[in-house]
């Protein structure tokens, strides 16, 4: 969720699973929240502080909030009697981290109500990014388990083929996240409305 140039502008910025088809994956992502401190005695000041202190996306663009992830796999490649190699299990470990703003000091009751609405909405937005990431990992699991490559007794070619498949899945996840951000941050989008309400107050 990237900060735009103007105060009202913003644009949003990744055991063993049985081979049998009837088996269900039991893994769940680990989700955690990190916060960064902001200051201000008004909605305008708080949003300006976000622009100054928000997490960086790239070298220059700052974000209101950010969802990051760490993904590792335990994979079991097995040579087959006919010379093929089959990936019989792929167990993910997914840690999703949401970075969100947090006022450093107590807010007035009226400003706290506005902030709580803003924070809740931004958090919900980032949780959708977490769902998109989790869906990506489930798709990786789906295409991985049972993948088999012929004439690969040392299980070398299968890794290259899997890497190519994972690259396409990752691109699809990035596009889905970007499309979601564009919709949410566009004119009239949910996050755009949250920003306006924080800075200006609810429409009357």
mmCIF file with all atom_site columns, C-alpha atoms in Angstrom:
data_model
loop_
_atom_site.group_PDB
_atom_site.id
_atom_site.type_symbol
_atom_site.label_atom_id
_atom_site.label_alt_id
_atom_site.label_comp_id
_atom_site.label_asym_id
_atom_site.label_entity_id
_atom_site.label_seq_id
_atom_site.pdbx_PDB_ins_code
_atom_site.Cartn_x
_atom_site.Cartn_y
_atom_site.Cartn_z
_atom_site.occupancy
_atom_site.B_iso_or_equiv
_atom_site.pdbx_formal_charge
_atom_site.auth_seq_id
_atom_site.auth_comp_id
_atom_site.auth_asym_id
_atom_site.auth_atom_id
_atom_site.pdbx_PDB_model_num
ATOM 1   C CA . UNK A 1 1   ? 0.000   0.000   0.000   1.00 0.00 ? 1   UNK A CA 1
ATOM 2   C CA . UNK A 1 2   ? 2.082   2.918   -1.251  1.00 0.00 ? 2   UNK A CA 1
ATOM 3   C CA . UNK A 1 3   ? 1.879   6.559   -0.295  1.00 0.00 ? 3   UNK A CA 1
ATOM 4   C CA . UNK A 1 4   ? 1.096   8.883   -3.161  1.00 0.00 ? 4   UNK A CA 1
ATOM 5   C CA . UNK A 1 5   ? 2.510   12.319  -3.812  1.00 0.00 ? 5   UNK A CA 1
ATOM 6   C CA . UNK A 1 6   ? -0.434  14.248  -2.338  1.00 0.00 ? 6   UNK A CA 1
ATOM 7   C CA . UNK A 1 7   ? -1.945  14.015  1.112   1.00 0.00 ? 7   UNK A CA 1
ATOM 8   C CA . UNK A 1 8   ? -5.090  12.446  -0.355  1.00 0.00 ? 8   UNK A CA 1
ATOM 9   C CA . UNK A 1 9   ? -3.316  10.272  -2.903  1.00 0.00 ? 9   UNK A CA 1
ATOM 10  C CA . UNK A 1 10  ? -2.100  6.766   -2.269  1.00 0.00 ? 10  UNK A CA 1
ATOM 11  C CA . UNK A 1 11  ? -1.413  3.631   -4.245  1.00 0.00 ? 11  UNK A CA 1
ATOM 12  C CA . UNK A 1 12  ? -0.807  0.178   -2.864  1.00 0.00 ? 12  UNK A CA 1
ATOM 13  C CA . UNK A 1 13  ? 2.408   -1.376  -3.308  1.00 0.00 ? 13  UNK A CA 1
ATOM 14  C CA . UNK A 1 14  ? 4.979   -13.375 -0.993  1.00 0.00 ? 14  UNK A CA 1
ATOM 15  C CA . UNK A 1 15  ? 6.005   -33.015 7.768   1.00 0.00 ? 15  UNK A CA 1
ATOM 16  C CA . UNK A 1 16  ? 5.047   -34.472 4.432   1.00 0.00 ? 16  UNK A CA 1
ATOM 17  C CA . UNK A 1 17  ? 2.040   -34.206 2.236   1.00 0.00 ? 17  UNK A CA 1
ATOM 18  C CA . UNK A 1 18  ? 0.901   -37.649 1.061   1.00 0.00 ? 18  UNK A CA 1
ATOM 19  C CA . UNK A 1 19  ? 0.807   -38.311 -2.657  1.00 0.00 ? 19  UNK A CA 1
ATOM 20  C CA . UNK A 1 20  ? -2.657  -39.844 -2.514  1.00 0.00 ? 20  UNK A CA 1
ATOM 21  C CA . UNK A 1 21  ? -5.274  -37.545 -4.020  1.00 0.00 ? 21  UNK A CA 1
ATOM 22  C CA . UNK A 1 22  ? -7.658  -38.194 -1.146  1.00 0.00 ? 22  UNK A CA 1
ATOM 23  C CA . UNK A 1 23  ? -5.238  -36.834 1.452   1.00 0.00 ? 23  UNK A CA 1
ATOM 24  C CA . UNK A 1 24  ? -5.775  -33.284 2.658   1.00 0.00 ? 24  UNK A CA 1
ATOM 25  C CA . UNK A 1 25  ? -2.987  -30.859 3.418   1.00 0.00 ? 25  UNK A CA 1
ATOM 26  C CA . UNK A 1 26  ? -2.810  -29.975 7.113   1.00 0.00 ? 26  UNK A CA 1
ATOM 27  C CA . UNK A 1 27  ? -0.469  -26.976 7.009   1.00 0.00 ? 27  UNK A CA 1
ATOM 28  C CA . UNK A 1 28  ? -1.530  -23.458 7.926   1.00 0.00 ? 28  UNK A CA 1
ATOM 29  C CA . UNK A 1 29  ? 0.330   -20.189 7.421   1.00 0.00 ? 29  UNK A CA 1
ATOM 30  C CA . UNK A 1 30  ? 1.844   -18.450 10.436  1.00 0.00 ? 30  UNK A CA 1
ATOM 31  C CA . UNK A 1 31  ? 0.627   -14.836 10.498  1.00 0.00 ? 31  UNK A CA 1
ATOM 32  C CA . UNK A 1 32  ? 2.261   -12.077 12.510  1.00 0.00 ? 32  UNK A CA 1
ATOM 33  C CA . UNK A 1 33  ? 1.982   -8.300  12.827  1.00 0.00 ? 33  UNK A CA 1
ATOM 34  C CA . UNK A 1 34  ? 4.781   -5.766  13.041  1.00 0.00 ? 34  UNK A CA 1
ATOM 35  C CA . UNK A 1 35  ? 4.116   -2.075  13.661  1.00 0.00 ? 35  UNK A CA 1
ATOM 36  C CA . UNK A 1 36  ? 5.957   1.163   13.007  1.00 0.00 ? 36  UNK A CA 1
ATOM 37  C CA . UNK A 1 37  ? 5.422   4.305   15.077  1.00 0.00 ? 37  UNK A CA 1
ATOM 38  C CA . UNK A 1 38  ? 3.728   7.429   13.785  1.00 0.00 ? 38  UNK A CA 1
ATOM 39  C CA . UNK A 1 39  ? 2.849   10.712  15.478  1.00 0.00 ? 39  UNK A CA 1
ATOM 40  C CA . UNK A 1 40  ? 0.205   13.379  15.091  1.00 0.00 ? 40  UNK A CA 1
ATOM 41  C CA . UNK A 1 41  ? -2.700  15.166  16.732  1.00 0.00 ? 41  UNK A CA 1
ATOM 42  C CA . UNK A 1 42  ? -4.977  15.084  13.668  1.00 0.00 ? 42  UNK A CA 1
ATOM 43  C CA . UNK A 1 43  ? -5.823  12.778  10.806  1.00 0.00 ? 43  UNK A CA 1
ATOM 44  C CA . UNK A 1 44  ? -3.752  14.937  8.457   1.00 0.00 ? 44  UNK A CA 1
ATOM 45  C CA . UNK A 1 45  ? -0.749  14.746  10.790  1.00 0.00 ? 45  UNK A CA 1
ATOM 46  C CA . UNK A 1 46  ? -1.048  10.994  11.209  1.00 0.00 ? 46  UNK A CA 1
ATOM 47  C CA . UNK A 1 47  ? -1.238  10.443  7.467   1.00 0.00 ? 47  UNK A CA 1
ATOM 48  C CA . UNK A 1 48  ? 1.725   12.752  6.901   1.00 0.00 ? 48  UNK A CA 1
ATOM 49  C CA . UNK A 1 49  ? 3.690   10.747  9.481   1.00 0.00 ? 49  UNK A CA 1
ATOM 50  C CA . UNK A 1 50  ? 2.809   7.555   7.630   1.00 0.00 ? 50  UNK A CA 1
ATOM 51  C CA . UNK A 1 51  ? 4.247   9.157   4.511   1.00 0.00 ? 51  UNK A CA 1
ATOM 52  C CA . UNK A 1 52  ? 7.477   9.893   6.358   1.00 0.00 ? 52  UNK A CA 1
ATOM 53  C CA . UNK A 1 53  ? 7.872   6.641   8.293   1.00 0.00 ? 53  UNK A CA 1
ATOM 54  C CA . UNK A 1 54  ? 5.997   3.933   6.379   1.00 0.00 ? 54  UNK A CA 1
ATOM 55  C CA . UNK A 1 55  ? 7.853   0.844   5.141   1.00 0.00 ? 55  UNK A CA 1
ATOM 56  C CA . UNK A 1 56  ? 9.786   1.420   1.932   1.00 0.00 ? 56  UNK A CA 1
ATOM 57  C CA . UNK A 1 57  ? 8.766   -0.430  -1.203  1.00 0.00 ? 57  UNK A CA 1
ATOM 58  C CA . UNK A 1 58  ? 11.794  -0.209  -3.443  1.00 0.00 ? 58  UNK A CA 1
ATOM 59  C CA . UNK A 1 59  ? 14.214  2.661   -2.908  1.00 0.00 ? 59  UNK A CA 1
ATOM 60  C CA . UNK A 1 60  ? 11.888  5.636   -2.654  1.00 0.00 ? 60  UNK A CA 1
ATOM 61  C CA . UNK A 1 61  ? 8.210   4.705   -2.410  1.00 0.00 ? 61  UNK A CA 1
ATOM 62  C CA . UNK A 1 62  ? 6.783   4.422   1.095   1.00 0.00 ? 62  UNK A CA 1
ATOM 63  C CA . UNK A 1 63  ? 3.759   2.359   1.995   1.00 0.00 ? 63  UNK A CA 1
ATOM 64  C CA . UNK A 1 64  ? 0.874   2.781   4.409   1.00 0.00 ? 64  UNK A CA 1
ATOM 65  C CA . UNK A 1 65  ? 1.123   -0.927  5.177   1.00 0.00 ? 65  UNK A CA 1
ATOM 66  C CA . UNK A 1 66  ? 2.928   -3.887  3.697   1.00 0.00 ? 66  UNK A CA 1
ATOM 67  C CA . UNK A 1 67  ? 2.492   -7.657  3.562   1.00 0.00 ? 67  UNK A CA 1
ATOM 68  C CA . UNK A 1 68  ? 5.612   -9.757  3.222   1.00 0.00 ? 68  UNK A CA 1
ATOM 69  C CA . UNK A 1 69  ? 6.207   -13.493 3.452   1.00 0.00 ? 69  UNK A CA 1
ATOM 70  C CA . UNK A 1 70  ? 8.877   -16.117 3.933   1.00 0.00 ? 70  UNK A CA 1
ATOM 71  C CA . UNK A 1 71  ? 8.302   -19.449 2.226   1.00 0.00 ? 71  UNK A CA 1
ATOM 72  C CA . UNK A 1 72  ? 10.395  -22.596 2.565   1.00 0.00 ? 72  UNK A CA 1
ATOM 73  C CA . UNK A 1 73  ? 9.695   -26.129 1.412   1.00 0.00 ? 73  UNK A CA 1
ATOM 74  C CA . UNK A 1 74  ? 10.485  -29.677 2.468   1.00 0.00 ? 74  UNK A CA 1
ATOM 75  C CA . UNK A 1 75  ? 10.387  -31.711 -0.750  1.00 0.00 ? 75  UNK A CA 1
ATOM 76  C CA . UNK A 1 76  ? 10.804  -35.443 -1.318  1.00 0.00 ? 76  UNK A CA 1
ATOM 77  C CA . UNK A 1 77  ? 12.090  -36.294 -4.807  1.00 0.00 ? 77  UNK A CA 1
ATOM 78  C CA . UNK A 1 78  ? 12.154  -40.036 -5.500  1.00 0.00 ? 78  UNK A CA 1
ATOM 79  C CA . UNK A 1 79  ? 13.783  -41.856 -8.444  1.00 0.00 ? 79  UNK A CA 1
ATOM 80  C CA . UNK A 1 80  ? 11.433  -44.405 -9.982  1.00 0.00 ? 80  UNK A CA 1
ATOM 81  C CA . UNK A 1 81  ? 12.245  -47.911 -11.256 1.00 0.00 ? 81  UNK A CA 1
ATOM 82  C CA . UNK A 1 82  ? 11.613  -46.814 -14.862 1.00 0.00 ? 82  UNK A CA 1
ATOM 83  C CA . UNK A 1 83  ? 14.211  -44.006 -14.627 1.00 0.00 ? 83  UNK A CA 1
ATOM 84  C CA . UNK A 1 84  ? 11.745  -41.218 -13.986 1.00 0.00 ? 84  UNK A CA 1
ATOM 85  C CA . UNK A 1 85  ? 11.785  -38.907 -10.987 1.00 0.00 ? 85  UNK A CA 1
ATOM 86  C CA . UNK A 1 86  ? 8.632   -38.070 -9.031  1.00 0.00 ? 86  UNK A CA 1
ATOM 87  C CA . UNK A 1 87  ? 8.083   -35.395 -6.418  1.00 0.00 ? 87  UNK A CA 1
ATOM 88  C CA . UNK A 1 88  ? 6.070   -37.381 -3.903  1.00 0.00 ? 88  UNK A CA 1
ATOM 89  C CA . UNK A 1 89  ? 5.636   -34.684 -1.267  1.00 0.00 ? 89  UNK A CA 1
ATOM 90  C CA . UNK A 1 90  ? 6.096   -30.948 -0.862  1.00 0.00 ? 90  UNK A CA 1
ATOM 91  C CA . UNK A 1 91  ? 5.462   -29.460 2.573   1.00 0.00 ? 91  UNK A CA 1
ATOM 92  C CA . UNK A 1 92  ? 5.439   -25.648 2.833   1.00 0.00 ? 92  UNK A CA 1
ATOM 93  C CA . UNK A 1 93  ? 6.328   -23.460 5.789   1.00 0.00 ? 93  UNK A CA 1
ATOM 94  C CA . UNK A 1 94  ? 4.751   -20.059 5.211   1.00 0.00 ? 94  UNK A CA 1
ATOM 95  C CA . UNK A 1 95  ? 5.227   -17.052 7.488   1.00 0.00 ? 95  UNK A CA 1
ATOM 96  C CA . UNK A 1 96  ? 3.217   -13.952 6.558   1.00 0.00 ? 96  UNK A CA 1
ATOM 97  C CA . UNK A 1 97  ? 4.138   -10.638 8.170   1.00 0.00 ? 97  UNK A CA 1
ATOM 98  C CA . UNK A 1 98  ? 1.850   -7.618  8.107   1.00 0.00 ? 98  UNK A CA 1
ATOM 99  C CA . UNK A 1 99  ? 3.539   -4.256  8.765   1.00 0.00 ? 99  UNK A CA 1
ATOM 100 C CA . UNK A 1 100 ? 1.047   -1.657  9.990   1.00 0.00 ? 100 UNK A CA 1
ATOM 101 C CA . UNK A 1 101 ? 1.184   1.868   11.444  1.00 0.00 ? 101 UNK A CA 1
ATOM 102 C CA . UNK A 1 102 ? 0.645   2.527   15.141  1.00 0.00 ? 102 UNK A CA 1
ATOM 103 C CA . UNK A 1 103 ? 0.347   5.916   16.889  1.00 0.00 ? 103 UNK A CA 1
ATOM 104 C CA . UNK A 1 104 ? 3.172   6.419   19.385  1.00 0.00 ? 104 UNK A CA 1
ATOM 105 C CA . UNK A 1 105 ? 0.958   8.205   21.923  1.00 0.00 ? 105 UNK A CA 1
ATOM 106 C CA . UNK A 1 106 ? -2.661  8.279   23.011  1.00 0.00 ? 106 UNK A CA 1
ATOM 107 C CA . UNK A 1 107 ? -5.127  9.996   20.683  1.00 0.00 ? 107 UNK A CA 1
ATOM 108 C CA . UNK A 1 108 ? -8.100  12.156  21.565  1.00 0.00 ? 108 UNK A CA 1
ATOM 109 C CA . UNK A 1 109 ? -11.378 10.214  21.678  1.00 0.00 ? 109 UNK A CA 1
ATOM 110 C CA . UNK A 1 110 ? -12.624 11.664  18.381  1.00 0.00 ? 110 UNK A CA 1
ATOM 111 C CA . UNK A 1 111 ? -9.322  11.088  16.581  1.00 0.00 ? 111 UNK A CA 1
ATOM 112 C CA . UNK A 1 112 ? -9.067  7.583   18.053  1.00 0.00 ? 112 UNK A CA 1
ATOM 113 C CA . UNK A 1 113 ? -12.455 6.678   16.562  1.00 0.00 ? 113 UNK A CA 1
ATOM 114 C CA . UNK A 1 114 ? -11.287 7.879   13.155  1.00 0.00 ? 114 UNK A CA 1
ATOM 115 C CA . UNK A 1 115 ? -7.963  6.084   13.534  1.00 0.00 ? 115 UNK A CA 1
ATOM 116 C CA . UNK A 1 116 ? -9.539  2.801   14.623  1.00 0.00 ? 116 UNK A CA 1
ATOM 117 C CA . UNK A 1 117 ? -11.748 2.833   11.523  1.00 0.00 ? 117 UNK A CA 1
ATOM 118 C CA . UNK A 1 118 ? -8.747  3.561   9.311   1.00 0.00 ? 118 UNK A CA 1
ATOM 119 C CA . UNK A 1 119 ? -6.540  0.932   10.954  1.00 0.00 ? 119 UNK A CA 1
ATOM 120 C CA . UNK A 1 120 ? -9.216  -1.779  10.834  1.00 0.00 ? 120 UNK A CA 1
ATOM 121 C CA . UNK A 1 121 ? -9.821  -1.134  7.134   1.00 0.00 ? 121 UNK A CA 1
ATOM 122 C CA . UNK A 1 122 ? -6.114  -1.136  6.270   1.00 0.00 ? 122 UNK A CA 1
ATOM 123 C CA . UNK A 1 123 ? -5.597  -4.340  8.263   1.00 0.00 ? 123 UNK A CA 1
ATOM 124 C CA . UNK A 1 124 ? -8.463  -6.035  6.404   1.00 0.00 ? 124 UNK A CA 1
ATOM 125 C CA . UNK A 1 125 ? -6.911  -4.937  3.125   1.00 0.00 ? 125 UNK A CA 1
ATOM 126 C CA . UNK A 1 126 ? -3.577  -6.494  4.036   1.00 0.00 ? 126 UNK A CA 1
ATOM 127 C CA . UNK A 1 127 ? -5.268  -9.706  5.160   1.00 0.00 ? 127 UNK A CA 1
ATOM 128 C CA . UNK A 1 128 ? -6.549  -10.125 1.608   1.00 0.00 ? 128 UNK A CA 1
ATOM 129 C CA . UNK A 1 129 ? -2.931  -9.967  0.434   1.00 0.00 ? 129 UNK A CA 1
ATOM 130 C CA . UNK A 1 130 ? -2.258  -12.757 2.934   1.00 0.00 ? 130 UNK A CA 1
ATOM 131 C CA . UNK A 1 131 ? -5.044  -14.819 1.357   1.00 0.00 ? 131 UNK A CA 1
ATOM 132 C CA . UNK A 1 132 ? -3.576  -14.204 -2.105  1.00 0.00 ? 132 UNK A CA 1
ATOM 133 C CA . UNK A 1 133 ? -0.165  -15.382 -0.902  1.00 0.00 ? 133 UNK A CA 1
ATOM 134 C CA . UNK A 1 134 ? -1.669  -18.465 0.759   1.00 0.00 ? 134 UNK A CA 1
ATOM 135 C CA . UNK A 1 135 ? -3.573  -19.279 -2.428  1.00 0.00 ? 135 UNK A CA 1
ATOM 136 C CA . UNK A 1 136 ? -0.291  -19.070 -4.345  1.00 0.00 ? 136 UNK A CA 1
ATOM 137 C CA . UNK A 1 137 ? 1.345   -21.556 -1.980  1.00 0.00 ? 137 UNK A CA 1
ATOM 138 C CA . UNK A 1 138 ? -1.616  -23.934 -2.302  1.00 0.00 ? 138 UNK A CA 1
ATOM 139 C CA . UNK A 1 139 ? -1.322  -23.735 -6.092  1.00 0.00 ? 139 UNK A CA 1
ATOM 140 C CA . UNK A 1 140 ? 2.405   -24.477 -5.875  1.00 0.00 ? 140 UNK A CA 1
ATOM 141 C CA . UNK A 1 141 ? 1.590   -27.473 -3.709  1.00 0.00 ? 141 UNK A CA 1
ATOM 142 C CA . UNK A 1 142 ? -1.047  -28.628 -6.191  1.00 0.00 ? 142 UNK A CA 1
ATOM 143 C CA . UNK A 1 143 ? 1.252   -28.572 -9.212  1.00 0.00 ? 143 UNK A CA 1
ATOM 144 C CA . UNK A 1 144 ? 4.252   -29.915 -7.288  1.00 0.00 ? 144 UNK A CA 1
ATOM 145 C CA . UNK A 1 145 ? 3.008   -33.055 -5.581  1.00 0.00 ? 145 UNK A CA 1
ATOM 146 C CA . UNK A 1 146 ? 2.948   -35.906 -8.073  1.00 0.00 ? 146 UNK A CA 1
ATOM 147 C CA . UNK A 1 147 ? 5.030   -34.078 -10.700 1.00 0.00 ? 147 UNK A CA 1
ATOM 148 C CA . UNK A 1 148 ? 7.060   -36.645 -12.619 1.00 0.00 ? 148 UNK A CA 1
ATOM 149 C CA . UNK A 1 149 ? 9.753   -36.296 -15.280 1.00 0.00 ? 149 UNK A CA 1
ATOM 150 C CA . UNK A 1 150 ? 10.896  -39.213 -17.429 1.00 0.00 ? 150 UNK A CA 1
ATOM 151 C CA . UNK A 1 151 ? 14.553  -40.148 -17.922 1.00 0.00 ? 151 UNK A CA 1
ATOM 152 C CA . UNK A 1 152 ? 15.655  -38.302 -14.798 1.00 0.00 ? 152 UNK A CA 1
ATOM 153 C CA . UNK A 1 153 ? 17.227  -40.923 -12.498 1.00 0.00 ? 153 UNK A CA 1
ATOM 154 C CA . UNK A 1 154 ? 19.193  -38.302 -10.513 1.00 0.00 ? 154 UNK A CA 1
ATOM 155 C CA . UNK A 1 155 ? 16.189  -35.985 -10.118 1.00 0.00 ? 155 UNK A CA 1
ATOM 156 C CA . UNK A 1 156 ? 17.861  -33.047 -11.839 1.00 0.00 ? 156 UNK A CA 1
ATOM 157 C CA . UNK A 1 157 ? 15.543  -32.209 -14.732 1.00 0.00 ? 157 UNK A CA 1
ATOM 158 C CA . UNK A 1 158 ? 12.478  -32.232 -12.500 1.00 0.00 ? 158 UNK A CA 1
ATOM 159 C CA . UNK A 1 159 ? 13.868  -29.324 -10.473 1.00 0.00 ? 159 UNK A CA 1
ATOM 160 C CA . UNK A 1 160 ? 14.263  -27.214 -13.595 1.00 0.00 ? 160 UNK A CA 1
ATOM 161 C CA . UNK A 1 161 ? 10.736  -28.015 -14.719 1.00 0.00 ? 161 UNK A CA 1
ATOM 162 C CA . UNK A 1 162 ? 9.330   -27.238 -11.284 1.00 0.00 ? 162 UNK A CA 1
ATOM 163 C CA . UNK A 1 163 ? 11.171  -23.903 -11.146 1.00 0.00 ? 163 UNK A CA 1
ATOM 164 C CA . UNK A 1 164 ? 9.584   -22.881 -14.439 1.00 0.00 ? 164 UNK A CA 1
ATOM 165 C CA . UNK A 1 165 ? 6.117   -23.744 -13.146 1.00 0.00 ? 165 UNK A CA 1
ATOM 166 C CA . UNK A 1 166 ? 6.696   -21.829 -9.913  1.00 0.00 ? 166 UNK A CA 1
ATOM 167 C CA . UNK A 1 167 ? 7.789   -18.752 -11.833 1.00 0.00 ? 167 UNK A CA 1
ATOM 168 C CA . UNK A 1 168 ? 4.466   -18.608 -13.649 1.00 0.00 ? 168 UNK A CA 1
ATOM 169 C CA . UNK A 1 169 ? 2.520   -19.075 -10.418 1.00 0.00 ? 169 UNK A CA 1
ATOM 170 C CA . UNK A 1 170 ? 4.496   -16.285 -8.756  1.00 0.00 ? 170 UNK A CA 1
ATOM 171 C CA . UNK A 1 171 ? 3.789   -13.921 -11.656 1.00 0.00 ? 171 UNK A CA 1
ATOM 172 C CA . UNK A 1 172 ? 0.075   -14.678 -11.380 1.00 0.00 ? 172 UNK A CA 1
ATOM 173 C CA . UNK A 1 173 ? 0.155   -13.902 -7.631  1.00 0.00 ? 173 UNK A CA 1
ATOM 174 C CA . UNK A 1 174 ? 1.918   -10.591 -8.225  1.00 0.00 ? 174 UNK A CA 1
ATOM 175 C CA . UNK A 1 175 ? -0.616  -9.586  -10.869 1.00 0.00 ? 175 UNK A CA 1
ATOM 176 C CA . UNK A 1 176 ? -3.535  -10.532 -8.627  1.00 0.00 ? 176 UNK A CA 1
ATOM 177 C CA . UNK A 1 177 ? -2.084  -8.426  -5.794  1.00 0.00 ? 177 UNK A CA 1
ATOM 178 C CA . UNK A 1 178 ? -1.439  -5.472  -8.088  1.00 0.00 ? 178 UNK A CA 1
ATOM 179 C CA . UNK A 1 179 ? -4.942  -5.627  -9.543  1.00 0.00 ? 179 UNK A CA 1
ATOM 180 C CA . UNK A 1 180 ? -6.407  -5.720  -6.045  1.00 0.00 ? 180 UNK A CA 1
ATOM 181 C CA . UNK A 1 181 ? -4.359  -2.729  -4.932  1.00 0.00 ? 181 UNK A CA 1
ATOM 182 C CA . UNK A 1 182 ? -5.359  -0.774  -8.008  1.00 0.00 ? 182 UNK A CA 1
ATOM 183 C CA . UNK A 1 183 ? -9.028  -1.396  -7.312  1.00 0.00 ? 183 UNK A CA 1
ATOM 184 C CA . UNK A 1 184 ? -8.788  -0.575  -3.593  1.00 0.00 ? 184 UNK A CA 1
ATOM 185 C CA . UNK A 1 185 ? -6.670  2.546   -4.045  1.00 0.00 ? 185 UNK A CA 1
ATOM 186 C CA . UNK A 1 186 ? -8.436  3.936   -7.088  1.00 0.00 ? 186 UNK A CA 1
ATOM 187 C CA . UNK A 1 187 ? -10.961 6.743   -6.944  1.00 0.00 ? 187 UNK A CA 1
ATOM 188 C CA . UNK A 1 188 ? -13.780 5.572   -4.692  1.00 0.00 ? 188 UNK A CA 1
ATOM 189 C CA . UNK A 1 189 ? -11.966 2.389   -3.662  1.00 0.00 ? 189 UNK A CA 1
ATOM 190 C CA . UNK A 1 190 ? -12.122 1.122   -0.091  1.00 0.00 ? 190 UNK A CA 1
ATOM 191 C CA . UNK A 1 191 ? -8.645  2.274   0.963   1.00 0.00 ? 191 UNK A CA 1
ATOM 192 C CA . UNK A 1 192 ? -9.018  5.580   -0.844  1.00 0.00 ? 192 UNK A CA 1
ATOM 193 C CA . UNK A 1 193 ? -12.188 6.183   1.168   1.00 0.00 ? 193 UNK A CA 1
ATOM 194 C CA . UNK A 1 194 ? -10.404 5.260   4.407   1.00 0.00 ? 194 UNK A CA 1
ATOM 195 C CA . UNK A 1 195 ? -7.728  7.852   3.697   1.00 0.00 ? 195 UNK A CA 1
ATOM 196 C CA . UNK A 1 196 ? -10.284 10.553  2.933   1.00 0.00 ? 196 UNK A CA 1
ATOM 197 C CA . UNK A 1 197 ? -12.195 9.796   6.128   1.00 0.00 ? 197 UNK A CA 1
ATOM 198 C CA . UNK A 1 198 ? -9.032  9.887   8.232   1.00 0.00 ? 198 UNK A CA 1
ATOM 199 C CA . UNK A 1 199 ? -7.890  13.193  6.762   1.00 0.00 ? 199 UNK A CA 1
ATOM 200 C CA . UNK A 1 200 ? -11.218 14.936  6.226   1.00 0.00 ? 200 UNK A CA 1
ATOM 201 C CA . UNK A 1 201 ? -13.674 13.049  8.393   1.00 0.00 ? 201 UNK A CA 1
ATOM 202 C CA . UNK A 1 202 ? -16.793 11.208  7.140   1.00 0.00 ? 202 UNK A CA 1
ATOM 203 C CA . UNK A 1 203 ? -18.824 12.803  4.366   1.00 0.00 ? 203 UNK A CA 1
ATOM 204 C CA . UNK A 1 204 ? -21.879 14.669  5.571   1.00 0.00 ? 204 UNK A CA 1
#
